[in-house]
Every structure is written in C-alpha cells, then in structure tokens.
C-alpha positions as protocol buffer text, in pm:
chain_id: "A"
residue {
  index: 1
  type: UNK
  ca { x: -3433 y: 6555 z: -4430 }
}
residue {
  index: 2
  type: UNK
  ca { x: -3558 y: 6580 z: -4076 }
}
residue {
  index: 3
  type: UNK
  ca { x: -3575 y: 6958 z: -4106 }
}
residue {
  index: 4
  type: UNK
  ca { x: -3813 y: 6936 z: -4402 }
}
residue {
  index: 5
  type: UNK
  ca { x: -4023 y: 6665 z: -4236 }
}
residue {
  index: 6
  type: UNK
  ca { x: -4044 y: 6895 z: -3930 }
}
residue {
  index: 7
  type: UNK
  ca { x: -4177 y: 7185 z: -4158 }
}
residue {
  index: 8
  type: UNK
  ca { x: -4435 y: 6943 z: -4307 }
}
residue {
  index: 9
  type: UNK
  ca { x: -4547 y: 6832 z: -3959 }
}
residue {
  index: 10
  type: UNK
  ca { x: -4565 y: 7196 z: -3851 }
}
residue {
  index: 11
  type: UNK
  ca { x: -4765 y: 7301 z: -4154 }
}
residue {
  index: 12
  type: UNK
  ca { x: -5015 y: 7016 z: -4117 }
}
residue {
  index: 13
  type: UNK
  ca { x: -5060 y: 7104 z: -3755 }
}
residue {
  index: 14
  type: UNK
  ca { x: -5099 y: 7477 z: -3833 }
}
residue {
  index: 15
  type: UNK
  ca { x: -5299 y: 7503 z: -4151 }
}
residue {
  index: 16
  type: UNK
  ca { x: -5395 y: 7877 z: -4129 }
}
residue {
  index: 17
  type: UNK
  ca { x: -5147 y: 8066 z: -4350 }
}
residue {
  index: 18
  type: UNK
  ca { x: -5130 y: 8419 z: -4490 }
}
residue {
  index: 19
  type: UNK
  ca { x: -5052 y: 8499 z: -4850 }
}
residue {
  index: 20
  type: UNK
  ca { x: -4890 y: 8841 z: -4937 }
}
residue {
  index: 21
  type: UNK
  ca { x: -4931 y: 8976 z: -5293 }
}
residue {
  index: 22
  type: UNK
  ca { x: -4936 y: 9316 z: -5450 }
}
residue {
  index: 23
  type: UNK
  ca { x: -5247 y: 9437 z: -5622 }
}
residue {
  index: 24
  type: UNK
  ca { x: -5137 y: 9728 z: -5850 }
}
residue {
  index: 25
  type: UNK
  ca { x: -4935 y: 9934 z: -5609 }
}
residue {
  index: 26
  type: UNK
  ca { x: -5111 y: 9814 z: -5292 }
}
residue {
  index: 27
  type: UNK
  ca { x: -4993 y: 9524 z: -5079 }
}
residue {
  index: 28
  type: UNK
  ca { x: -5257 y: 9269 z: -4991 }
}
residue {
  index: 29
  type: UNK
  ca { x: -5241 y: 8994 z: -4730 }
}
residue {
  index: 30
  type: UNK
  ca { x: -5506 y: 8718 z: -4742 }
}
residue {
  index: 31
  type: UNK
  ca { x: -5575 y: 8436 z: -4510 }
}
residue {
  index: 32
  type: UNK
  ca { x: -5573 y: 8096 z: -4673 }
}
residue {
  index: 33
  type: UNK
  ca { x: -5646 y: 7754 z: -4521 }
}
residue {
  index: 34
  type: UNK
  ca { x: -5386 y: 7503 z: -4633 }
}
residue {
  index: 35
  type: UNK
  ca { x: -5533 y: 7169 z: -4743 }
}
residue {
  index: 36
  type: UNK
  ca { x: -5221 y: 6962 z: -4661 }
}
residue {
  index: 37
  type: UNK
  ca { x: -4846 y: 6938 z: -4697 }
}
residue {
  index: 38
  type: UNK
  ca { x: -4633 y: 6642 z: -4792 }
}
residue {
  index: 39
  type: UNK
  ca { x: -4296 y: 6575 z: -4950 }
}
residue {
  index: 40
  type: UNK
  ca { x: -4427 y: 6699 z: -5287 }
}
residue {
  index: 41
  type: UNK
  ca { x: -4528 y: 7048 z: -5162 }
}
residue {
  index: 42
  type: UNK
  ca { x: -4780 y: 7256 z: -4982 }
}
residue {
  index: 43
  type: UNK
  ca { x: -5138 y: 7254 z: -5109 }
}
residue {
  index: 44
  type: UNK
  ca { x: -5410 y: 7517 z: -5072 }
}
residue {
  index: 45
  type: UNK
  ca { x: -5772 y: 7542 z: -5171 }
}
residue {
  index: 46
  type: UNK
  ca { x: -6017 y: 7828 z: -5228 }
}
residue {
  index: 47
  type: UNK
  ca { x: -6337 y: 7856 z: -5415 }
}
residue {
  index: 48
  type: UNK
  ca { x: -6295 y: 7978 z: -5772 }
}
residue {
  index: 49
  type: UNK
  ca { x: -6575 y: 8227 z: -5740 }
}
residue {
  index: 50
  type: UNK
  ca { x: -6391 y: 8424 z: -5470 }
}
residue {
  index: 51
  type: UNK
  ca { x: -6250 y: 8764 z: -5561 }
}
residue {
  index: 52
  type: UNK
  ca { x: -5904 y: 8681 z: -5419 }
}
residue {
  index: 53
  type: UNK
  ca { x: -5835 y: 8420 z: -5677 }
}
residue {
  index: 54
  type: UNK
  ca { x: -5743 y: 8630 z: -5980 }
}
residue {
  index: 55
  type: UNK
  ca { x: -5493 y: 8853 z: -5801 }
}
residue {
  index: 56
  type: UNK
  ca { x: -5319 y: 8546 z: -5653 }
}
residue {
  index: 57
  type: UNK
  ca { x: -5330 y: 8352 z: -5984 }
}
residue {
  index: 58
  type: UNK
  ca { x: -5168 y: 8653 z: -6167 }
}
residue {
  index: 59
  type: UNK
  ca { x: -4893 y: 8709 z: -5914 }
}
residue {
  index: 60
  type: UNK
  ca { x: -4582 y: 8516 z: -6014 }
}
residue {
  index: 61
  type: UNK
  ca { x: -4414 y: 8582 z: -5685 }
}
residue {
  index: 62
  type: UNK
  ca { x: -4587 y: 8453 z: -5378 }
}
residue {
  index: 63
  type: UNK
  ca { x: -4498 y: 8427 z: -5009 }
}
residue {
  index: 64
  type: UNK
  ca { x: -4673 y: 8218 z: -4750 }
}
residue {
  index: 65
  type: UNK
  ca { x: -4643 y: 8265 z: -4366 }
}
residue {
  index: 66
  type: UNK
  ca { x: -4733 y: 7975 z: -4143 }
}
residue {
  index: 67
  type: UNK
  ca { x: -4824 y: 8093 z: -3789 }
}
C-alpha cells in the first residue's frame, strides 16, 4: 500500500495534470488542476461553462499525466 500512498502524496504535491482526449479525429491535451487525491480516488474540478467539459465528459477513455 505504500506505493499507492506515495502516488497520493505525489499527486497532492503536484496538482497540475494534463488530460488527453480525442475530439473527432484530433488529439486534444488539456491542463486540469486536480482538486485533491485520497484513497478513494483522484478528484478534479472545472467550471461547467467551459468548452472543454463536453468533450471530456463524452470520452469514455481518459488518461491523466501528473508532472
């Protein structure tokens, strides 16, 4: 469990992430601020009025990169 705890610590210390999706046939990479991470998962927030939300919400496959 130490490995997962280390991932949680790292994520909370480095909240800027990038989410890659496909919009039609074009790849898109968007910066997202992570709200927090804990044992139940990684949580993000964004305004519902932002244009990036529909493509992200419609994408069943998501990938996040923590830098």
